[in-house]
XYZ file of C-alpha atoms in Angstrom:
765
model
C 28.161 -153.285 -72.993
C 30.319 -154.870 -75.687
C 28.292 -158.087 -75.475
C 24.979 -156.251 -75.772
C 26.223 -154.399 -78.836
C 27.398 -157.663 -80.408
C 24.060 -159.380 -79.819
C 22.208 -156.340 -81.171
C 24.397 -156.516 -84.271
C 23.521 -160.188 -84.747
C 19.821 -159.439 -84.445
C 20.154 -156.675 -87.025
C 21.888 -159.066 -89.414
C 19.230 -161.708 -88.791
C 16.306 -159.402 -89.486
C 17.793 -157.348 -92.317
C 15.311 -156.518 -95.056
C 15.742 -158.070 -98.511
C 17.498 -156.028 -101.149
C 15.376 -153.541 -102.988
C 13.701 -154.845 -106.118
C 10.822 -157.245 -106.573
C 8.706 -157.244 -103.386
C 8.540 -160.462 -101.347
C 5.505 -162.724 -101.233
C 3.637 -163.758 -98.090
C 1.762 -166.896 -97.104
C -1.905 -166.407 -96.224
C -2.610 -166.148 -92.479
C -4.450 -169.474 -92.369
C -1.461 -171.437 -93.715
C -0.230 -173.660 -90.861
C 3.534 -173.589 -91.574
C 6.297 -172.732 -94.025
C 9.602 -174.591 -94.416
C 12.229 -172.074 -95.569
C 15.826 -170.938 -95.024
C 16.246 -168.008 -92.638
C 19.311 -166.113 -91.374
C 19.666 -168.135 -88.144
C 18.689 -171.531 -89.536
C 18.555 -172.877 -93.079
C 16.169 -175.589 -91.890
C 13.493 -173.361 -90.370
C 9.794 -174.048 -89.997
C 7.755 -170.898 -89.386
C 4.415 -171.199 -87.606
C 1.956 -168.284 -87.331
C 0.653 -168.376 -83.762
C -1.593 -165.373 -84.370
C -2.063 -162.818 -87.113
C 0.826 -160.751 -85.773
C 2.791 -163.375 -83.833
C 5.205 -165.781 -85.560
C 7.339 -168.609 -84.260
C 10.431 -169.795 -86.239
C 11.701 -173.226 -85.242
C 15.214 -174.509 -85.973
C 14.924 -178.244 -86.647
C 18.712 -178.668 -86.464
C 18.876 -177.489 -82.831
C 15.314 -178.094 -81.567
C 14.932 -174.439 -80.637
C 12.784 -171.422 -81.456
C 15.499 -169.295 -83.057
C 13.336 -166.191 -83.422
C 9.844 -165.238 -82.291
C 8.606 -161.965 -83.707
C 5.573 -159.738 -83.641
C 4.560 -158.285 -86.976
C 3.800 -159.562 -90.440
C 4.312 -163.028 -91.956
C 7.622 -164.358 -93.225
C 9.024 -162.542 -96.269
C 9.269 -165.182 -98.986
C 11.984 -164.488 -101.567
C 13.580 -166.490 -104.355
C 12.565 -167.847 -107.781
C 9.841 -170.106 -106.420
C 8.021 -167.170 -104.884
C 8.738 -163.724 -106.355
C 10.933 -164.521 -109.366
C 14.557 -163.321 -109.124
C 17.444 -165.555 -108.063
C 18.418 -163.179 -105.242
C 17.729 -162.665 -102.445
C 16.829 -166.203 -101.400
C 17.175 -166.157 -97.605
C 13.677 -165.534 -96.234
C 13.415 -162.863 -93.572
C 11.297 -162.257 -90.449
C 8.937 -159.344 -90.749
C 8.629 -157.374 -87.530
C 10.111 -156.940 -84.057
C 12.055 -159.739 -82.396
C 10.567 -160.815 -79.080
C 13.021 -163.546 -78.115
C 14.917 -166.577 -79.372
C 17.250 -169.244 -78.040
C 20.944 -169.616 -78.984
C 22.159 -172.339 -81.397
C 22.509 -175.073 -78.772
C 20.240 -178.082 -78.314
C 18.314 -177.136 -75.134
C 17.800 -180.707 -73.839
C 19.906 -182.810 -71.466
C 19.319 -186.391 -70.357
C 20.060 -187.408 -66.761
C 23.400 -186.335 -65.333
C 24.968 -185.742 -68.740
C 26.034 -182.094 -68.923
C 26.273 -182.116 -72.712
C 23.313 -181.340 -74.973
C 21.376 -184.462 -75.849
C 21.784 -186.265 -79.144
C 18.513 -186.374 -81.035
C 16.693 -187.587 -84.120
C 14.263 -185.132 -85.695
C 11.159 -186.979 -86.895
C 9.028 -184.311 -88.564
C 5.917 -182.345 -87.732
C 2.150 -182.637 -87.714
C -0.762 -180.273 -88.244
C -3.248 -182.421 -86.338
C -4.881 -181.310 -83.085
C -5.351 -177.765 -84.491
C -1.691 -176.771 -84.220
C 1.762 -177.611 -85.590
C 3.583 -180.191 -83.482
C 7.307 -180.894 -83.843
C 8.330 -184.506 -83.199
C 11.749 -185.786 -82.175
C 13.561 -188.410 -80.110
C 16.183 -187.609 -77.493
C 18.863 -190.322 -77.549
C 21.002 -191.504 -74.654
C 24.473 -192.993 -75.022
C 22.971 -196.463 -75.539
C 20.658 -195.306 -78.304
C 17.527 -195.460 -76.154
C 14.986 -192.862 -77.167
C 12.730 -190.479 -75.267
C 9.968 -189.221 -77.528
C 9.128 -185.490 -77.357
C 6.336 -183.552 -79.020
C 6.561 -179.764 -78.995
C 3.942 -177.284 -80.180
C 3.121 -173.617 -79.826
C 0.126 -171.337 -79.565
C -0.776 -167.790 -78.537
C -2.609 -167.165 -75.272
C -3.312 -163.836 -73.563
C -0.623 -162.163 -75.652
C 2.049 -164.668 -74.696
C 3.648 -167.640 -76.435
C 2.680 -171.028 -75.016
C 5.066 -173.878 -75.814
C 3.544 -177.227 -74.970
C 5.827 -180.222 -74.437
C 4.828 -183.854 -74.187
C 7.705 -186.050 -73.017
C 7.442 -189.805 -73.289
C 8.369 -192.361 -70.605
C 11.952 -191.989 -69.333
C 14.102 -193.726 -66.743
C 15.984 -190.626 -65.636
C 15.307 -186.926 -65.293
C 15.204 -184.771 -68.424
C 16.245 -181.110 -68.462
C 15.062 -178.366 -70.813
C 16.687 -174.953 -71.006
C 13.472 -173.225 -72.008
C 15.096 -169.795 -72.239
C 18.648 -168.564 -72.573
C 18.617 -164.774 -72.912
C 21.141 -162.013 -72.529
C 20.128 -160.355 -69.265
C 19.597 -161.014 -65.590
C 17.164 -163.529 -64.096
C 15.280 -163.099 -60.849
C 12.882 -165.597 -59.284
C 9.275 -164.608 -58.649
C 7.255 -165.120 -55.491
C 5.176 -167.797 -57.241
C 6.599 -171.270 -57.937
C 7.742 -172.079 -61.490
C 7.737 -168.396 -62.489
C 10.818 -166.395 -63.402
C 11.713 -162.929 -64.658
C 14.474 -162.178 -67.175
C 15.417 -158.526 -67.212
C 16.695 -157.312 -70.565
C 17.977 -153.929 -71.678
C 14.657 -152.664 -73.034
C 12.061 -154.955 -71.502
C 11.437 -158.088 -69.479
C 10.546 -161.698 -70.199
C 8.111 -163.359 -67.835
C 8.408 -167.152 -67.973
C 5.893 -169.559 -66.474
C 6.146 -173.364 -66.414
C 2.973 -175.268 -65.640
C 2.320 -179.005 -65.263
C 2.759 -181.904 -62.853
C 6.100 -183.590 -62.257
C 8.185 -180.578 -63.311
C 10.170 -177.847 -61.645
C 11.491 -174.640 -63.221
C 14.516 -172.789 -61.857
C 16.302 -169.650 -63.027
C 19.941 -168.700 -62.773
C 22.620 -166.515 -64.354
C 25.683 -167.827 -66.184
C 28.599 -166.563 -68.213
C 28.175 -168.206 -71.613
C 29.819 -168.070 -75.003
C 28.741 -169.605 -78.277
C 29.074 -169.183 -82.039
C 26.166 -168.403 -84.343
C 26.241 -169.023 -88.100
C 24.416 -166.345 -90.091
C 23.023 -167.671 -93.376
C 23.474 -165.155 -96.184
C 23.345 -165.079 -99.970
C 27.073 -164.465 -100.283
C 27.904 -166.991 -97.594
C 26.172 -169.827 -99.423
C 29.141 -170.054 -101.805
C 31.948 -168.448 -99.800
C 31.125 -169.649 -96.309
C 28.704 -167.923 -93.968
C 29.863 -165.425 -91.357
C 30.059 -166.780 -87.815
C 29.446 -164.425 -84.903
C 30.948 -165.216 -81.514
C 28.796 -164.222 -78.560
C 29.741 -164.163 -74.904
C 28.399 -162.499 -71.804
C 26.057 -162.863 -68.854
C 22.936 -164.844 -69.736
C 19.804 -165.662 -67.802
C 18.546 -169.228 -67.983
C 15.187 -170.748 -67.202
C 15.548 -174.521 -66.835
C 12.718 -177.028 -66.507
C 13.382 -180.354 -64.790
C 11.094 -183.236 -65.815
C 11.152 -186.044 -63.265
C 11.515 -189.742 -64.261
C 8.248 -191.493 -65.067
C 6.985 -194.594 -66.838
C 4.182 -192.522 -68.365
C 4.171 -189.513 -70.724
C 4.270 -186.086 -69.103
C 2.745 -182.870 -70.441
C 3.861 -179.393 -69.423
C 3.793 -175.899 -70.855
C 6.174 -172.951 -70.874
C 4.467 -169.578 -71.298
C 6.498 -166.480 -72.196
C 5.575 -162.810 -72.356
C 7.814 -159.977 -73.505
C 6.570 -156.943 -71.541
C 7.858 -153.479 -70.564
C 7.437 -154.372 -66.872
C 5.652 -156.882 -64.651
C 2.808 -154.682 -63.420
C 0.202 -155.814 -65.960
C 1.376 -159.391 -66.356
C 1.127 -160.879 -62.857
C -2.639 -161.182 -63.125
C -2.301 -163.172 -66.392
C 0.322 -165.411 -64.798
C -1.992 -166.129 -61.895
C -4.866 -166.957 -64.259
C -2.767 -169.394 -66.285
C -1.473 -171.228 -63.226
C -5.070 -172.030 -62.304
C -5.981 -173.507 -65.720
C -6.177 -177.273 -65.968
C -3.561 -178.748 -68.299
C -4.768 -181.083 -71.045
C -3.435 -184.661 -70.749
C -0.666 -185.772 -73.133
C -1.690 -187.082 -76.565
C 1.736 -188.248 -77.628
C 0.401 -191.329 -79.416
C -2.373 -189.517 -81.282
C -0.231 -187.741 -83.876
C 0.639 -190.769 -85.991
C -2.567 -192.696 -85.466
C -5.095 -193.028 -88.239
C -8.141 -191.090 -87.121
C -11.614 -190.402 -88.346
C -12.234 -187.879 -91.083
C -12.319 -184.288 -89.893
C -15.941 -183.125 -89.548
C -15.040 -179.692 -90.963
C -12.693 -180.302 -93.860
C -11.077 -177.208 -95.384
C -9.485 -179.003 -98.310
C -9.182 -176.874 -101.450
C -10.630 -178.482 -104.604
C -10.741 -176.588 -107.884
C -12.379 -177.406 -111.156
C -11.064 -177.195 -114.680
C -10.650 -173.852 -116.400
C -13.332 -173.336 -119.077
C -10.931 -170.934 -120.863
C -8.083 -173.433 -121.096
C -5.417 -172.877 -123.745
C -4.776 -175.425 -126.469
C -1.487 -177.242 -126.900
C 1.080 -176.086 -129.480
C 2.684 -179.525 -129.907
C 1.903 -180.174 -133.557
C 3.162 -183.167 -135.562
C 1.675 -185.969 -137.697
C 2.204 -188.779 -135.173
C 1.407 -187.547 -131.664
C -1.496 -185.443 -130.448
C -1.046 -183.228 -127.406
C -3.746 -181.857 -125.145
C -3.208 -179.146 -122.533
C -4.732 -179.588 -119.086
C -7.326 -176.992 -118.162
C -5.379 -175.482 -115.248
C -7.410 -173.163 -113.015
C -6.568 -169.470 -113.355
C -5.837 -168.997 -109.652
C -3.393 -171.899 -109.420
C 0.399 -171.418 -109.597
C 1.369 -174.845 -110.897
C 5.127 -174.512 -111.562
C 5.695 -178.265 -111.821
C 8.813 -179.773 -110.260
C 7.666 -183.364 -109.750
C 4.969 -185.803 -110.906
C 3.972 -189.342 -109.979
C 0.837 -191.467 -110.017
C -0.939 -192.326 -106.764
C -3.648 -194.382 -108.444
C -5.018 -195.289 -111.843
C -6.509 -191.831 -112.343
C -4.806 -189.647 -109.711
C -1.627 -187.753 -110.546
C 0.388 -186.143 -107.740
C 2.146 -182.930 -108.750
C 4.546 -180.885 -106.624
C 5.382 -177.257 -107.358
C 8.310 -174.885 -107.027
C 6.410 -172.861 -104.405
C 6.081 -175.909 -102.142
C 2.583 -177.217 -102.843
C 1.364 -180.714 -103.704
C -1.774 -181.162 -105.774
C -3.666 -184.347 -106.619
C -5.214 -184.187 -110.076
C -8.288 -186.393 -109.935
C -9.435 -187.919 -113.219
C -6.043 -187.236 -114.847
C -6.691 -190.027 -117.375
C -10.071 -188.672 -118.405
C -11.450 -185.625 -120.204
C -9.607 -182.424 -119.310
C -12.782 -180.517 -118.439
C -13.814 -183.197 -115.913
C -10.597 -183.078 -113.873
C -10.495 -181.836 -110.287
C -7.450 -180.304 -108.624
C -7.166 -181.055 -104.894
C -4.490 -179.437 -102.771
C -2.810 -182.125 -100.693
C -0.042 -180.115 -98.996
C 1.583 -176.675 -98.871
C 4.399 -174.894 -97.073
C 7.123 -177.280 -98.282
C 10.647 -176.147 -99.190
C 10.955 -175.927 -102.999
C 10.565 -179.664 -103.721
C 12.114 -180.976 -106.948
C 10.566 -184.417 -107.068
C 7.851 -186.717 -105.813
C 7.795 -190.501 -105.397
C 5.025 -192.877 -104.362
C 5.629 -196.034 -102.353
C 2.945 -198.232 -100.779
C 0.417 -195.511 -101.494
C 2.392 -192.838 -99.583
C 3.738 -189.662 -101.168
C 7.418 -188.876 -100.621
C 8.577 -185.372 -101.401
C 12.137 -184.319 -102.213
C 12.437 -180.971 -100.437
C 15.666 -179.007 -100.612
C 16.542 -179.951 -97.052
C 14.997 -183.414 -96.638
C 12.907 -186.260 -97.995
C 9.472 -185.959 -96.408
C 6.716 -188.565 -96.206
C 3.249 -186.997 -96.445
C 0.300 -188.772 -94.820
C -3.377 -187.906 -94.542
C -4.146 -189.552 -91.192
C -7.635 -188.130 -90.722
C -8.699 -189.000 -94.281
C -9.974 -185.524 -95.130
C -8.022 -185.317 -98.400
C -5.113 -183.208 -97.145
C -1.803 -184.255 -95.553
C -1.478 -183.628 -91.827
C 1.649 -185.661 -90.980
C 5.035 -184.651 -92.436
C 7.677 -187.200 -91.440
C 11.372 -186.652 -92.101
C 12.696 -189.722 -93.905
C 16.216 -188.450 -94.535
C 18.157 -185.178 -94.434
C 21.770 -186.190 -94.006
C 23.259 -183.488 -96.213
C 24.341 -179.883 -95.814
C 21.929 -177.148 -96.796
C 23.046 -173.538 -97.111
C 19.633 -172.177 -98.082
C 21.026 -171.218 -101.490
C 18.788 -170.704 -104.498
C 20.800 -173.476 -106.187
C 20.866 -175.958 -103.295
C 18.371 -178.276 -104.940
C 17.913 -181.923 -104.075
C 16.475 -183.766 -107.075
C 14.308 -186.824 -106.648
C 13.651 -189.041 -104.856
C 13.410 -192.097 -107.049
C 13.115 -195.630 -105.728
C 15.811 -198.134 -106.698
C 15.436 -201.874 -107.173
C 16.041 -202.546 -103.454
C 13.359 -200.071 -102.392
C 15.789 -197.367 -101.268
C 15.277 -193.672 -101.925
C 17.865 -191.987 -104.143
C 18.381 -188.244 -104.606
C 20.948 -186.239 -106.576
C 22.127 -182.970 -105.033
C 23.262 -179.908 -106.942
C 26.928 -179.074 -106.426
C 27.740 -175.848 -108.242
C 26.583 -173.227 -105.726
C 28.229 -174.252 -102.490
C 31.562 -174.806 -100.828
C 33.546 -177.873 -99.910
C 32.678 -178.125 -96.204
C 28.909 -178.317 -96.843
C 28.690 -182.095 -96.913
C 27.156 -184.159 -99.710
C 26.636 -181.332 -102.217
C 27.061 -182.685 -105.739
C 26.504 -186.260 -104.562
C 24.030 -189.028 -105.292
C 22.643 -190.226 -101.965
C 20.933 -193.493 -101.104
C 18.659 -193.726 -98.067
C 17.070 -196.861 -96.691
C 13.385 -196.464 -95.762
C 14.014 -197.325 -92.102
C 17.070 -195.099 -91.602
C 17.656 -191.363 -91.755
C 21.306 -191.913 -92.628
C 22.389 -191.798 -96.249
C 25.108 -193.401 -98.316
C 26.920 -190.927 -100.551
C 27.775 -193.280 -103.412
C 28.609 -191.155 -106.486
C 29.657 -187.542 -107.017
C 30.383 -184.813 -109.541
C 26.950 -183.360 -110.305
C 26.468 -179.705 -111.150
C 22.702 -179.256 -111.618
C 21.182 -182.751 -111.947
C 17.659 -181.614 -112.807
C 16.557 -185.068 -113.842
C 16.778 -188.400 -112.055
C 15.036 -191.619 -112.987
C 15.280 -195.379 -113.341
C 15.681 -197.410 -116.511
C 15.372 -201.046 -117.461
C 14.409 -204.188 -115.540
C 17.158 -203.619 -112.967
C 15.994 -200.045 -112.361
C 19.414 -198.545 -113.081
C 19.686 -194.961 -111.831
C 20.214 -192.265 -114.463
C 20.760 -188.546 -113.944
C 20.779 -185.616 -116.357
C 23.142 -182.740 -115.693
C 23.224 -179.211 -117.058
C 25.957 -177.472 -119.000
C 28.180 -175.114 -117.011
C 31.539 -175.018 -115.290
C 33.269 -178.403 -115.725
C 30.264 -179.709 -117.690
C 30.868 -179.232 -121.426
C 27.256 -179.873 -122.454
C 24.085 -181.354 -121.029
C 24.392 -185.081 -120.496
C 22.764 -188.277 -119.249
C 24.819 -190.455 -116.879
C 24.326 -193.935 -115.499
C 25.003 -193.467 -111.777
C 27.193 -196.165 -110.262
C 28.892 -196.428 -106.898
C 32.282 -194.766 -106.725
C 31.935 -192.838 -109.988
C 32.809 -189.146 -110.433
C 30.856 -187.215 -113.070
C 32.868 -184.059 -113.522
C 31.878 -181.198 -111.245
C 33.856 -180.727 -107.999
C 31.850 -182.171 -105.107
C 31.901 -181.264 -101.420
C 33.008 -183.535 -98.589
C 33.303 -186.470 -98.237
C 35.278 -185.800 -101.438
C 38.874 -184.806 -100.588
C 39.310 -181.074 -100.177
C 42.301 -180.932 -102.508
C 40.100 -182.140 -105.376
C 37.599 -179.313 -104.961
C 39.792 -177.187 -107.243
C 39.211 -179.708 -110.043
C 40.375 -183.041 -111.401
C 42.015 -184.184 -114.612
C 39.326 -186.618 -115.731
C 35.867 -187.947 -114.959
C 33.551 -190.835 -115.765
C 31.905 -190.327 -119.109
C 28.122 -190.051 -119.503
C 26.019 -192.518 -121.437
C 24.817 -189.717 -123.721
C 25.947 -186.179 -124.511
C 23.185 -183.853 -125.727
C 24.250 -181.431 -128.492
C 23.804 -177.819 -127.399
C 21.437 -176.964 -130.233
C 19.172 -179.799 -129.137
C 19.273 -179.430 -125.349
C 20.467 -176.477 -123.288
C 18.982 -177.372 -119.917
C 18.240 -181.088 -119.614
C 15.549 -182.018 -117.123
C 13.308 -184.935 -116.189
C 13.041 -188.328 -117.847
C 10.804 -191.358 -118.091
C 11.014 -194.763 -119.725
C 8.526 -195.703 -122.450
C 6.958 -198.826 -120.995
C 3.883 -199.154 -123.187
C 3.457 -200.157 -126.835
C 0.488 -197.791 -127.010
C 2.926 -194.877 -127.178
C 4.324 -195.931 -130.548
C 7.288 -198.004 -131.731
C 9.835 -196.876 -129.122
C 9.076 -199.050 -126.099
C 12.096 -199.603 -123.862
C 13.664 -196.220 -124.631
C 13.931 -193.028 -122.592
C 12.260 -189.685 -123.099
C 14.281 -186.774 -121.685
C 13.037 -183.215 -121.344
C 14.857 -179.967 -121.954
C 13.750 -177.000 -119.928
C 15.107 -174.089 -121.926
C 14.137 -175.340 -125.375
C 10.772 -176.675 -124.114
C 11.287 -179.967 -125.966
C 11.314 -183.707 -125.349
C 14.154 -185.786 -126.778
C 14.309 -189.540 -127.382
C 17.241 -191.590 -126.054
C 18.035 -195.193 -126.965
C 20.629 -196.970 -124.842
C 22.689 -200.127 -125.307
C 25.420 -201.783 -123.284
C 28.902 -202.001 -124.796
C 31.623 -203.543 -122.671
C 29.187 -203.690 -119.756
C 28.526 -199.926 -119.831
C 25.574 -197.943 -121.146
C 25.977 -195.658 -124.155
C 23.597 -194.617 -126.865
C 21.946 -192.136 -129.175
C 19.655 -189.141 -128.896
C 17.102 -187.786 -131.369
C 14.757 -184.797 -131.329
C 11.222 -185.938 -130.567
C 8.514 -183.429 -129.569
C 8.549 -179.627 -129.399
C 6.229 -176.671 -128.877
C 5.233 -177.180 -125.240
C 3.483 -174.401 -123.344
C 6.196 -173.992 -120.715
C 9.736 -175.143 -120.002
C 9.666 -178.951 -119.985
C 10.643 -179.982 -116.463
C 9.103 -183.357 -115.562
C 7.854 -186.370 -117.526
C 5.824 -189.398 -116.498
C 4.107 -192.173 -118.441
C 0.479 -192.722 -117.560
C -1.299 -196.031 -117.006
C -3.192 -195.258 -120.226
C 0.014 -195.292 -122.303
C 0.098 -191.496 -122.616
C 2.973 -189.147 -121.828
C 2.402 -186.399 -119.254
C 4.637 -183.338 -119.569
C 4.884 -180.869 -116.680
C 6.426 -177.453 -117.167
C 7.369 -174.251 -115.444
C 9.098 -170.989 -116.263
C 10.348 -168.191 -114.008
C 12.504 -165.103 -114.238
C 15.413 -167.241 -113.023
C 14.557 -170.267 -115.175
C 14.115 -168.907 -118.693
C 12.530 -171.065 -121.387
C 11.634 -170.712 -125.053
C 7.983 -171.131 -124.235
C 5.100 -168.673 -123.839
C 3.682 -169.505 -120.399
C 4.923 -169.796 -116.827
C 3.136 -173.102 -116.248
C 1.861 -176.012 -118.259
C 0.726 -179.607 -118.007
C 0.115 -181.483 -121.240
C -0.863 -185.021 -122.171
C 0.599 -186.573 -125.333
C -1.037 -189.514 -127.108
C 0.231 -191.597 -130.015
C -2.320 -191.304 -132.811
C -1.465 -194.613 -134.492
C 0.447 -193.168 -137.464
C 3.856 -194.776 -137.153
C 6.622 -192.313 -138.032
C 9.385 -193.301 -140.426
C 12.367 -193.105 -138.087
C 15.584 -194.768 -137.092
C 14.110 -196.801 -134.270
C 17.416 -197.811 -132.748
C 21.129 -197.901 -133.494
C 23.745 -200.435 -132.464
C 27.490 -199.849 -132.445
C 29.518 -202.484 -134.273
C 33.252 -203.081 -134.455
C 33.422 -201.165 -137.733
C 30.323 -198.951 -137.802
C 26.635 -198.865 -136.967
C 23.559 -200.957 -137.572
C 20.431 -198.831 -137.967
C 16.984 -200.334 -137.427
C 14.073 -198.433 -138.971
C 10.430 -198.371 -137.984
C 9.390 -199.092 -141.594
C 11.066 -200.787 -144.559
C 13.358 -198.455 -146.504
C 13.388 -197.790 -150.228
C 16.385 -199.795 -151.360
C 18.227 -197.408 -153.668
C 17.936 -194.481 -151.186
C 19.172 -196.488 -148.222
C 22.005 -198.212 -150.128
C 23.537 -194.983 -151.444
C 26.778 -194.133 -149.619
C 26.375 -190.477 -150.518
C 23.084 -190.416 -148.601
C 24.900 -190.486 -145.236
C 27.019 -187.895 -143.465
C 28.953 -188.883 -140.337
C 31.146 -186.690 -138.167
C 32.690 -186.783 -134.700
C 33.440 -184.241 -131.995
C 33.844 -184.106 -128.240
C 33.774 -181.570 -125.408
C 36.628 -180.131 -123.392
C 36.859 -180.841 -119.685
C 37.723 -177.562 -118.011
C 36.541 -175.097 -115.404
C 35.097 -172.732 -117.997
C 31.363 -172.607 -118.569
C 30.441 -175.229 -121.189
C 32.665 -176.192 -124.101
C 32.865 -175.808 -127.862
C 32.752 -178.918 -130.002
C 36.307 -179.978 -130.873
C 37.587 -182.331 -133.569
C 40.111 -185.178 -133.387
C 42.944 -182.647 -133.346
C 41.434 -180.569 -130.525
C 40.432 -177.702 -132.803
C 37.491 -175.810 -131.245
C 34.233 -175.259 -133.097
C 35.154 -178.007 -135.490
C 34.475 -181.669 -136.209
C 36.147 -184.587 -137.969
C 34.391 -186.129 -140.959
C 34.104 -189.922 -140.870
C 34.163 -191.865 -144.130
C 31.352 -194.287 -144.980
C 32.996 -197.214 -146.778
C 30.064 -199.527 -147.315
C 26.296 -199.660 -146.885
C 24.451 -202.964 -146.509
C 20.654 -203.225 -146.466
C 18.985 -206.254 -144.873
C 16.648 -208.481 -146.870
C 13.588 -207.215 -144.993
C 14.822 -203.643 -145.567
C 14.388 -202.759 -141.885
C 18.125 -202.655 -141.115
C 21.032 -200.782 -142.649
C 24.653 -201.466 -141.772
C 27.144 -198.624 -142.158
C 30.811 -199.577 -142.369
C 33.039 -196.619 -141.524
C 36.715 -195.688 -141.363
C 38.582 -193.201 -139.210
C 36.276 -193.040 -136.221
C 37.539 -193.007 -132.630
C 36.036 -193.935 -129.262
C 35.429 -191.127 -126.795
C 33.585 -188.925 -129.282
C 29.995 -188.023 -130.071
C 29.238 -189.484 -133.498
C 26.565 -187.680 -135.505
C 24.817 -189.527 -138.351
C 22.649 -187.661 -140.859
C 20.507 -189.477 -143.449
C 18.923 -186.749 -145.526
C 18.103 -188.863 -148.586
C 16.833 -192.090 -147.047
C 13.168 -192.757 -147.778
C 10.670 -195.357 -146.695
C 9.269 -197.837 -149.192
C 6.276 -195.524 -149.611
C 8.485 -192.451 -150.131
C 8.370 -190.845 -146.646
C 11.249 -188.723 -145.378
C 12.699 -189.516 -141.995
C 10.765 -187.783 -139.226
C 14.123 -186.783 -137.742
C 17.074 -187.245 -140.085
C 19.964 -186.896 -137.577
C 20.948 -188.693 -134.404
C 23.924 -188.252 -132.050
C 25.548 -191.387 -130.674
C 27.961 -191.094 -127.730
C 30.659 -193.583 -128.710
C 32.465 -194.134 -125.420
C 33.523 -197.625 -126.522
C 33.781 -199.491 -129.793
C 32.632 -203.124 -129.396
C 35.407 -205.678 -129.333
C 35.768 -208.013 -132.292
């Protein structure tokens, strides 16, 4: 009785309704799957088997963790219904059954659950198929494909098991109750407190047996509070019924099915069991999932045209012209990633887990077409393209998306890497991937909403294309909502957002073994999770008034975008702006300056990418949880240089005794040579657990700065360079330089009169 009460309590916890407030959202009934965190598995994939029958699969244990009858999954969280909490998605109906958190497979005589490698899933063959390898002690693999469907009111799980040298065992059901064999072969009954499960195994070369065992196990319950404090763990023990299928050795693939009904009694079900045992089983198609196949004769791909009522862009300045994309009204394009998949096709992923291909993205806005390529993904924060394939950075994994039947929509979703902990938290983002110089995938994981024993949170991770394992090579990230490559060596850079331990938004060059400030989970030592005394400095600090929520970046690689080729553009979400960053190496390390650049975007600036036409593409989003100083919840804008070169400080170089400024146009001599025309000051940020930091001067006084004296100004003969000789400056400080009175030879004011240079090092003499 105690055990039954405990299991009932667990089920109640697992199916608890979200807190009152904003109602949840629901996927449409025709959507094939949804990847989302649920109470019994953070890495769940929910498949609707029928309008009122839903199957939730735990990819970390290869088990259906809950099958319910009722409505679709309740989708909650900022990507769906707005608020930060709740964010654990909930089943929506009555639980029928579900297996405990133990891998149900065994290989040969080994009594322990089999090791495995989860490979992904497919939507081919008119159903969702889960793909994985069972691994023996020598690393040999047995391929398994598992799918589900509804038939005669029951759940049919189809298994296709590849060639194997020894027997394979599947515990198809483990349920609290009492099992009794039926008079028919491969049929068993599991009596539960309120009803009965009827289990049928059908196929050649298999045998199903039922027995009763005393079992105990622990079940982690994923909750909002537990994502930062540690989830509750329920211990379960009692008498369980088991239905075990034995699959005999064979040098060929074997197909079999397990059919389960939850019924009040057996009186009306025996006839259905008898009918199903007589049906001929389809042969295995274990090689068909990954094969390229002919285009589907009845494609259901969604393609939408441009919106004739499109809004204009608000980015107004004399040098760059912005144009807003004509986004369809019925499209929720909260952009979290962008990358080109061709000369005129731009792949865009969204907060709600969709991927769209914008066809004609280089052409006129009204001629563009928006084709949905994928949906049901888990809040992806980045997209990469390699060898024509799209790689998506979901919260819980890097996924390769392939359209095998060439109908314009992905049908194969392969897991490339997922070797990190995932609590299901709203903040458990994985940013990227980007591709480094060696062709590896790199992601940066958020670290500020977790706990130490959730591995690889707050780490930069490198994954080789042919291995699911990752290398955790740098740590200390809080919310690294921007990751990109820079320069000919494709150095990895990450932006991070102000908060606890992070004094202000910053841009860091990510190198192996470095620590960037925020406590990171294991493999970092546990004793350091309370904080450290120092950290590796960023290449650039962003002043708070300029950037409050730094986001995506891209390198300017085209002279057609103006005079700043070889520099970085970095977005800021909250201020809806794009900043310009120029980097240089001093003492073998990157440091540099930041300027304002473009402002007035329609939505919070989240992702940037340069187009093959030399234009900048700016993707935005805005939610209740992600506030931005912008009018709209979504936006995608294209920025073009209009040919009017701005009068600007093009770049700045640190010298042993000051700075050398290079301008885009010759300066007017008497304005540039005047010492009084320059103001220079220094400040830095405190490293502490508190949220953010004030600016402090050389003496540590908060909300203050130290004025730096300009001793001499030297203008070059061509009037394109100005050298500032200073006194009293120190390394380790942000150095602001304002040039209010400098004019071009034709009398123009500087487009932006102030830059902020992060002076980590002063060059050696």
